[in-house]
Amino acid sequence: MSKWTKLLEYINKYDNILILLSGGLDSSFLAYACSKVEGNVLAVTFSSPLIPDDEVEEARKVAETFGLEHHVIYSDDLSVSEIRQNHPRRCYFCRKNRDASVMKWLEKFALKGYVVMDGVTESDTMEYRPGLEAAKEDGVLHPLKEAGLRKEDIRKLASEFDLKFWDKPPSPCLATRFPYYTTLSEEEIGQVSRAEKELASLGLREVRVRCYRPKVAVVEVSREDMGKAWAVRDELRSLLQGLGFVVVALDLEGHRSGKMDSLAGGV
């Protein structure tokens, strides 16, 4: 049995489904799969200072494309002290906060019998993901993981199904741009978000603007884009200084997921 067939069979076990749709590759692929089965499907996207506005809009478009009822819930993540202080287990507390918001939302509208699903994959279980612990406690289901789908499987299937988001790069929470135990502020988070959007407009993919200290921007791009970033370095510097950064640097290693964890010596 193929992993795609396993995924559809798993989803088909449930009559009422609520998808946590971030707008990224994995949750968007799950939304596509859910659109292929019987049952009632709702998609919920969180709006938060930690999420770029573009991602919320992308999620809305995905839901619309697949004919899913879509709702946006505002999550005041920075009101949680462990999140604001960028605790190493920030993702655990963030997930608990958001899961609680979804459950309250379901209760508010008397939507009973819904299971909550997210886009966690088999690959995610091999990384440092404290949010998975919270999801388990809260009973959130991981259909992609249950079907044995890894990130590379999902990207391949999405390409085969001609889904336009098949090559979309990851876009993790904006808190990952700051070292642990850095007090997060909406102003600095917004500054980083605007910076990444500006750099993406230069044609750079997988852009990260790490803010190790206030007003210091360390730019990461994919290794394939390193030459392109260097070629437009003056424009890059000008754009970021225009956003309030005083020092702008290019990380010569290129983008690497989990860099802040490495900085902390592991967690």
JSON list of C-alpha atoms in Angstrom, two decimals, residues 23-184:
[
{"chain": "A", "resi": 23, "resn": "GLY", "atom": "CA", "xyz": [0.12, 27.65, 4.80]},
{"chain": "A", "resi": 24, "resn": "GLY", "atom": "CA", "xyz": [3.41, 25.76, 4.64]},
{"chain": "A", "resi": 25, "resn": "LEU", "atom": "CA", "xyz": [4.09, 22.73, 2.45]},
{"chain": "A", "resi": 26, "resn": "ASP", "atom": "CA", "xyz": [3.12, 20.02, 4.93]},
{"chain": "A", "resi": 27, "resn": "SER", "atom": "CA", "xyz": [-0.16, 21.39, 6.28]},
{"chain": "A", "resi": 28, "resn": "SER", "atom": "CA", "xyz": [-1.16, 22.52, 2.78]},
{"chain": "A", "resi": 29, "resn": "PHE", "atom": "CA", "xyz": [-0.59, 18.99, 1.49]},
{"chain": "A", "resi": 30, "resn": "LEU", "atom": "CA", "xyz": [-2.70, 17.66, 4.36]},
{"chain": "A", "resi": 31, "resn": "ALA", "atom": "CA", "xyz": [-5.45, 20.13, 3.37]},
{"chain": "A", "resi": 32, "resn": "TYR", "atom": "CA", "xyz": [-5.29, 18.78, -0.17]},
{"chain": "A", "resi": 33, "resn": "ALA", "atom": "CA", "xyz": [-5.60, 15.20, 1.08]},
{"chain": "A", "resi": 34, "resn": "CYS", "atom": "CA", "xyz": [-8.55, 16.11, 3.31]},
{"chain": "A", "resi": 35, "resn": "SER", "atom": "CA", "xyz": [-10.31, 17.68, 0.33]},
{"chain": "A", "resi": 36, "resn": "LYS", "atom": "CA", "xyz": [-10.25, 14.24, -1.33]},
{"chain": "A", "resi": 37, "resn": "VAL", "atom": "CA", "xyz": [-12.18, 12.37, 1.36]},
{"chain": "A", "resi": 38, "resn": "GLU", "atom": "CA", "xyz": [-15.70, 12.36, 2.75]},
{"chain": "A", "resi": 39, "resn": "GLY", "atom": "CA", "xyz": [-16.56, 14.22, 5.92]},
{"chain": "A", "resi": 40, "resn": "ASN", "atom": "CA", "xyz": [-16.66, 17.76, 7.25]},
{"chain": "A", "resi": 41, "resn": "VAL", "atom": "CA", "xyz": [-13.37, 19.61, 7.13]},
{"chain": "A", "resi": 42, "resn": "LEU", "atom": "CA", "xyz": [-12.55, 22.97, 8.68]},
{"chain": "A", "resi": 43, "resn": "ALA", "atom": "CA", "xyz": [-9.19, 24.74, 8.37]},
{"chain": "A", "resi": 44, "resn": "VAL", "atom": "CA", "xyz": [-7.92, 27.06, 11.10]},
{"chain": "A", "resi": 45, "resn": "THR", "atom": "CA", "xyz": [-4.93, 29.36, 10.76]},
{"chain": "A", "resi": 46, "resn": "PHE", "atom": "CA", "xyz": [-3.33, 31.26, 13.61]},
{"chain": "A", "resi": 47, "resn": "SER", "atom": "CA", "xyz": [-2.54, 34.95, 13.33]},
{"chain": "A", "resi": 48, "resn": "SER", "atom": "CA", "xyz": [0.24, 36.00, 15.70]},
{"chain": "A", "resi": 49, "resn": "PRO", "atom": "CA", "xyz": [3.15, 38.45, 16.01]},
{"chain": "A", "resi": 50, "resn": "LEU", "atom": "CA", "xyz": [5.35, 35.38, 15.43]},
{"chain": "A", "resi": 51, "resn": "ILE", "atom": "CA", "xyz": [3.80, 34.62, 12.03]},
{"chain": "A", "resi": 52, "resn": "PRO", "atom": "CA", "xyz": [4.35, 36.77, 8.92]},
{"chain": "A", "resi": 53, "resn": "ASP", "atom": "CA", "xyz": [1.09, 38.18, 7.55]},
{"chain": "A", "resi": 54, "resn": "ASP", "atom": "CA", "xyz": [1.95, 36.67, 4.17]},
{"chain": "A", "resi": 55, "resn": "GLU", "atom": "CA", "xyz": [1.73, 33.18, 5.65]},
{"chain": "A", "resi": 56, "resn": "VAL", "atom": "CA", "xyz": [-1.80, 33.78, 6.90]},
{"chain": "A", "resi": 57, "resn": "GLU", "atom": "CA", "xyz": [-2.83, 34.96, 3.44]},
{"chain": "A", "resi": 58, "resn": "GLU", "atom": "CA", "xyz": [-1.16, 31.93, 1.84]},
{"chain": "A", "resi": 59, "resn": "ALA", "atom": "CA", "xyz": [-3.13, 29.65, 4.12]},
{"chain": "A", "resi": 60, "resn": "ARG", "atom": "CA", "xyz": [-6.36, 31.39, 3.15]},
{"chain": "A", "resi": 61, "resn": "LYS", "atom": "CA", "xyz": [-5.58, 30.83, -0.53]},
{"chain": "A", "resi": 62, "resn": "VAL", "atom": "CA", "xyz": [-4.82, 27.16, 0.05]},
{"chain": "A", "resi": 63, "resn": "ALA", "atom": "CA", "xyz": [-8.13, 26.63, 1.85]},
{"chain": "A", "resi": 64, "resn": "GLU", "atom": "CA", "xyz": [-9.98, 28.46, -0.90]},
{"chain": "A", "resi": 65, "resn": "THR", "atom": "CA", "xyz": [-8.28, 26.42, -3.62]},
{"chain": "A", "resi": 66, "resn": "PHE", "atom": "CA", "xyz": [-9.34, 23.15, -2.01]},
{"chain": "A", "resi": 67, "resn": "GLY", "atom": "CA", "xyz": [-12.83, 24.35, -1.10]},
{"chain": "A", "resi": 68, "resn": "LEU", "atom": "CA", "xyz": [-12.31, 24.21, 2.66]},
{"chain": "A", "resi": 69, "resn": "GLU", "atom": "CA", "xyz": [-14.07, 26.44, 5.16]},
{"chain": "A", "resi": 70, "resn": "HIS", "atom": "CA", "xyz": [-11.33, 28.64, 6.64]},
{"chain": "A", "resi": 71, "resn": "HIS", "atom": "CA", "xyz": [-11.07, 30.57, 9.88]},
{"chain": "A", "resi": 72, "resn": "VAL", "atom": "CA", "xyz": [-8.33, 32.73, 11.39]},
{"chain": "A", "resi": 73, "resn": "ILE", "atom": "CA", "xyz": [-7.77, 32.75, 15.15]},
{"chain": "A", "resi": 74, "resn": "TYR", "atom": "CA", "xyz": [-5.60, 35.42, 16.74]},
{"chain": "A", "resi": 75, "resn": "SER", "atom": "CA", "xyz": [-3.11, 33.97, 19.20]},
{"chain": "A", "resi": 76, "resn": "ASP", "atom": "CA", "xyz": [-1.52, 36.43, 21.61]},
{"chain": "A", "resi": 77, "resn": "ASP", "atom": "CA", "xyz": [1.60, 34.29, 21.95]},
{"chain": "A", "resi": 78, "resn": "LEU", "atom": "CA", "xyz": [3.76, 36.98, 23.52]},
{"chain": "A", "resi": 79, "resn": "SER", "atom": "CA", "xyz": [1.40, 37.16, 26.50]},
{"chain": "A", "resi": 80, "resn": "VAL", "atom": "CA", "xyz": [2.86, 33.81, 27.61]},
{"chain": "A", "resi": 81, "resn": "SER", "atom": "CA", "xyz": [5.99, 34.54, 29.63]},
{"chain": "A", "resi": 82, "resn": "GLU", "atom": "CA", "xyz": [7.97, 31.50, 28.42]},
{"chain": "A", "resi": 83, "resn": "ILE", "atom": "CA", "xyz": [7.34, 32.51, 24.81]},
{"chain": "A", "resi": 84, "resn": "ARG", "atom": "CA", "xyz": [8.16, 36.18, 25.35]},
{"chain": "A", "resi": 85, "resn": "GLN", "atom": "CA", "xyz": [11.41, 35.19, 27.07]},
{"chain": "A", "resi": 86, "resn": "ASN", "atom": "CA", "xyz": [12.23, 32.82, 24.17]},
{"chain": "A", "resi": 87, "resn": "HIS", "atom": "CA", "xyz": [12.64, 29.84, 26.45]},
{"chain": "A", "resi": 88, "resn": "PRO", "atom": "CA", "xyz": [14.40, 26.80, 24.85]},
{"chain": "A", "resi": 89, "resn": "ARG", "atom": "CA", "xyz": [11.06, 24.96, 25.23]},
{"chain": "A", "resi": 90, "resn": "ARG", "atom": "CA", "xyz": [9.18, 27.93, 23.77]},
{"chain": "A", "resi": 91, "resn": "CYS", "atom": "CA", "xyz": [7.48, 25.69, 21.19]},
{"chain": "A", "resi": 92, "resn": "TYR", "atom": "CA", "xyz": [5.93, 23.57, 23.94]},
{"chain": "A", "resi": 93, "resn": "PHE", "atom": "CA", "xyz": [4.30, 26.55, 25.59]},
{"chain": "A", "resi": 94, "resn": "CYS", "atom": "CA", "xyz": [3.29, 28.05, 22.27]},
{"chain": "A", "resi": 95, "resn": "ARG", "atom": "CA", "xyz": [1.62, 24.83, 21.18]},
{"chain": "A", "resi": 96, "resn": "LYS", "atom": "CA", "xyz": [-0.22, 24.50, 24.49]},
{"chain": "A", "resi": 97, "resn": "ASN", "atom": "CA", "xyz": [-1.46, 28.09, 24.12]},
{"chain": "A", "resi": 98, "resn": "ARG", "atom": "CA", "xyz": [-2.66, 27.59, 20.57]},
{"chain": "A", "resi": 99, "resn": "ASP", "atom": "CA", "xyz": [-4.22, 24.18, 21.17]},
{"chain": "A", "resi": 100, "resn": "ALA", "atom": "CA", "xyz": [-6.19, 25.70, 24.05]},
{"chain": "A", "resi": 101, "resn": "SER", "atom": "CA", "xyz": [-7.35, 28.49, 21.73]},
{"chain": "A", "resi": 102, "resn": "VAL", "atom": "CA", "xyz": [-8.63, 25.97, 19.19]},
{"chain": "A", "resi": 103, "resn": "MET", "atom": "CA", "xyz": [-10.51, 23.98, 21.83]},
{"chain": "A", "resi": 104, "resn": "LYS", "atom": "CA", "xyz": [-12.14, 27.17, 23.15]},
{"chain": "A", "resi": 105, "resn": "TRP", "atom": "CA", "xyz": [-13.06, 28.14, 19.58]},
{"chain": "A", "resi": 106, "resn": "LEU", "atom": "CA", "xyz": [-14.72, 24.77, 19.00]},
{"chain": "A", "resi": 107, "resn": "GLU", "atom": "CA", "xyz": [-16.64, 25.13, 22.26]},
{"chain": "A", "resi": 108, "resn": "LYS", "atom": "CA", "xyz": [-17.70, 28.69, 21.43]},
{"chain": "A", "resi": 109, "resn": "PHE", "atom": "CA", "xyz": [-19.36, 27.59, 18.21]},
{"chain": "A", "resi": 110, "resn": "ALA", "atom": "CA", "xyz": [-20.63, 24.30, 19.66]},
{"chain": "A", "resi": 111, "resn": "LEU", "atom": "CA", "xyz": [-18.67, 22.25, 17.14]},
{"chain": "A", "resi": 112, "resn": "LYS", "atom": "CA", "xyz": [-18.66, 18.81, 18.72]},
{"chain": "A", "resi": 113, "resn": "GLY", "atom": "CA", "xyz": [-16.94, 15.64, 17.63]},
{"chain": "A", "resi": 114, "resn": "TYR", "atom": "CA", "xyz": [-14.10, 17.29, 15.74]},
{"chain": "A", "resi": 115, "resn": "VAL", "atom": "CA", "xyz": [-10.60, 15.84, 15.76]},
{"chain": "A", "resi": 116, "resn": "VAL", "atom": "CA", "xyz": [-7.68, 18.23, 15.35]},
{"chain": "A", "resi": 117, "resn": "MET", "atom": "CA", "xyz": [-4.97, 17.39, 12.81]},
{"chain": "A", "resi": 118, "resn": "ASP", "atom": "CA", "xyz": [-1.70, 19.09, 11.92]},
{"chain": "A", "resi": 119, "resn": "GLY", "atom": "CA", "xyz": [1.04, 18.78, 9.31]},
{"chain": "A", "resi": 120, "resn": "VAL", "atom": "CA", "xyz": [3.67, 17.00, 11.43]},
{"chain": "A", "resi": 121, "resn": "THR", "atom": "CA", "xyz": [5.68, 14.55, 9.33]},
{"chain": "A", "resi": 122, "resn": "GLU", "atom": "CA", "xyz": [7.86, 11.53, 10.03]},
{"chain": "A", "resi": 123, "resn": "SER", "atom": "CA", "xyz": [10.90, 13.78, 9.54]},
{"chain": "A", "resi": 124, "resn": "ASP", "atom": "CA", "xyz": [9.78, 16.14, 12.33]},
{"chain": "A", "resi": 125, "resn": "THR", "atom": "CA", "xyz": [10.07, 13.40, 14.93]},
{"chain": "A", "resi": 126, "resn": "MET", "atom": "CA", "xyz": [13.81, 13.23, 14.26]},
{"chain": "A", "resi": 127, "resn": "GLU", "atom": "CA", "xyz": [14.39, 16.89, 15.24]},
{"chain": "A", "resi": 128, "resn": "TYR", "atom": "CA", "xyz": [14.21, 18.87, 18.46]},
{"chain": "A", "resi": 129, "resn": "ARG", "atom": "CA", "xyz": [10.48, 19.64, 18.53]},
{"chain": "A", "resi": 130, "resn": "PRO", "atom": "CA", "xyz": [9.15, 20.27, 22.06]},
{"chain": "A", "resi": 131, "resn": "GLY", "atom": "CA", "xyz": [5.84, 21.27, 20.49]},
{"chain": "A", "resi": 132, "resn": "LEU", "atom": "CA", "xyz": [5.25, 17.60, 19.63]},
{"chain": "A", "resi": 133, "resn": "GLU", "atom": "CA", "xyz": [5.08, 16.80, 23.34]},
{"chain": "A", "resi": 134, "resn": "ALA", "atom": "CA", "xyz": [2.33, 19.38, 23.78]},
{"chain": "A", "resi": 135, "resn": "ALA", "atom": "CA", "xyz": [0.45, 18.12, 20.73]},
{"chain": "A", "resi": 136, "resn": "LYS", "atom": "CA", "xyz": [0.49, 14.59, 22.16]},
{"chain": "A", "resi": 137, "resn": "GLU", "atom": "CA", "xyz": [-0.83, 15.83, 25.50]},
{"chain": "A", "resi": 138, "resn": "ASP", "atom": "CA", "xyz": [-3.62, 17.71, 23.70]},
{"chain": "A", "resi": 139, "resn": "GLY", "atom": "CA", "xyz": [-4.64, 14.83, 21.47]},
{"chain": "A", "resi": 140, "resn": "VAL", "atom": "CA", "xyz": [-3.69, 16.42, 18.16]},
{"chain": "A", "resi": 141, "resn": "LEU", "atom": "CA", "xyz": [-3.38, 13.88, 15.34]},
{"chain": "A", "resi": 142, "resn": "HIS", "atom": "CA", "xyz": [-0.52, 13.69, 12.82]},
{"chain": "A", "resi": 143, "resn": "PRO", "atom": "CA", "xyz": [-1.87, 11.98, 9.66]},
{"chain": "A", "resi": 144, "resn": "LEU", "atom": "CA", "xyz": [1.26, 12.58, 7.56]},
{"chain": "A", "resi": 145, "resn": "LYS", "atom": "CA", "xyz": [3.43, 10.98, 10.23]},
{"chain": "A", "resi": 146, "resn": "GLU", "atom": "CA", "xyz": [1.02, 8.07, 10.67]},
{"chain": "A", "resi": 147, "resn": "ALA", "atom": "CA", "xyz": [1.24, 7.39, 6.93]},
{"chain": "A", "resi": 148, "resn": "GLY", "atom": "CA", "xyz": [5.05, 7.35, 7.18]},
{"chain": "A", "resi": 149, "resn": "LEU", "atom": "CA", "xyz": [5.44, 10.44, 5.01]},
{"chain": "A", "resi": 150, "resn": "ARG", "atom": "CA", "xyz": [8.73, 12.29, 5.22]},
{"chain": "A", "resi": 151, "resn": "LYS", "atom": "CA", "xyz": [9.25, 15.83, 3.98]},
{"chain": "A", "resi": 152, "resn": "GLU", "atom": "CA", "xyz": [10.89, 14.63, 0.78]},
{"chain": "A", "resi": 153, "resn": "ASP", "atom": "CA", "xyz": [7.92, 12.30, 0.13]},
{"chain": "A", "resi": 154, "resn": "ILE", "atom": "CA", "xyz": [5.47, 15.15, 0.50]},
{"chain": "A", "resi": 155, "resn": "ARG", "atom": "CA", "xyz": [7.42, 17.44, -1.79]},
{"chain": "A", "resi": 156, "resn": "LYS", "atom": "CA", "xyz": [7.62, 14.69, -4.41]},
{"chain": "A", "resi": 157, "resn": "LEU", "atom": "CA", "xyz": [3.91, 13.88, -4.22]},
{"chain": "A", "resi": 158, "resn": "ALA", "atom": "CA", "xyz": [2.94, 17.55, -4.29]},
{"chain": "A", "resi": 159, "resn": "SER", "atom": "CA", "xyz": [5.00, 17.95, -7.45]},
{"chain": "A", "resi": 160, "resn": "GLU", "atom": "CA", "xyz": [3.38, 14.88, -9.03]},
{"chain": "A", "resi": 161, "resn": "PHE", "atom": "CA", "xyz": [-0.07, 16.23, -8.16]},
{"chain": "A", "resi": 162, "resn": "ASP", "atom": "CA", "xyz": [0.90, 19.58, -9.70]},
{"chain": "A", "resi": 163, "resn": "LEU", "atom": "CA", "xyz": [0.32, 21.50, -6.49]},
{"chain": "A", "resi": 164, "resn": "LYS", "atom": "CA", "xyz": [1.84, 24.95, -6.85]},
{"chain": "A", "resi": 165, "resn": "PHE", "atom": "CA", "xyz": [3.31, 24.96, -3.34]},
{"chain": "A", "resi": 166, "resn": "TRP", "atom": "CA", "xyz": [5.40, 21.82, -3.95]},
{"chain": "A", "resi": 167, "resn": "ASP", "atom": "CA", "xyz": [8.69, 23.72, -3.83]},
{"chain": "A", "resi": 168, "resn": "LYS", "atom": "CA", "xyz": [7.78, 26.23, -1.14]},
{"chain": "A", "resi": 169, "resn": "PRO", "atom": "CA", "xyz": [10.69, 26.66, 1.28]},
{"chain": "A", "resi": 170, "resn": "PRO", "atom": "CA", "xyz": [10.14, 26.25, 5.04]},
{"chain": "A", "resi": 171, "resn": "SER", "atom": "CA", "xyz": [9.09, 29.32, 7.02]},
{"chain": "A", "resi": 172, "resn": "PRO", "atom": "CA", "xyz": [9.49, 28.62, 10.74]},
{"chain": "A", "resi": 173, "resn": "CYS", "atom": "CA", "xyz": [8.28, 30.83, 13.58]},
{"chain": "A", "resi": 174, "resn": "LEU", "atom": "CA", "xyz": [9.95, 34.25, 13.67]},
{"chain": "A", "resi": 175, "resn": "ALA", "atom": "CA", "xyz": [11.11, 33.63, 17.25]},
{"chain": "A", "resi": 176, "resn": "THR", "atom": "CA", "xyz": [13.77, 31.32, 15.78]},
{"chain": "A", "resi": 177, "resn": "ARG", "atom": "CA", "xyz": [15.63, 34.40, 14.52]},
{"chain": "A", "resi": 178, "resn": "PHE", "atom": "CA", "xyz": [16.57, 35.35, 18.08]},
{"chain": "A", "resi": 179, "resn": "PRO", "atom": "CA", "xyz": [18.81, 33.58, 20.62]},
{"chain": "A", "resi": 180, "resn": "TYR", "atom": "CA", "xyz": [17.16, 31.76, 23.50]},
{"chain": "A", "resi": 181, "resn": "TYR", "atom": "CA", "xyz": [16.42, 33.88, 26.56]},
{"chain": "A", "resi": 182, "resn": "THR", "atom": "CA", "xyz": [16.11, 37.01, 24.42]},
{"chain": "A", "resi": 183, "resn": "THR", "atom": "CA", "xyz": [13.04, 39.01, 25.41]},
{"chain": "A", "resi": 184, "resn": "LEU", "atom": "CA", "xyz": [10.92, 39.14, 22.27]}
]
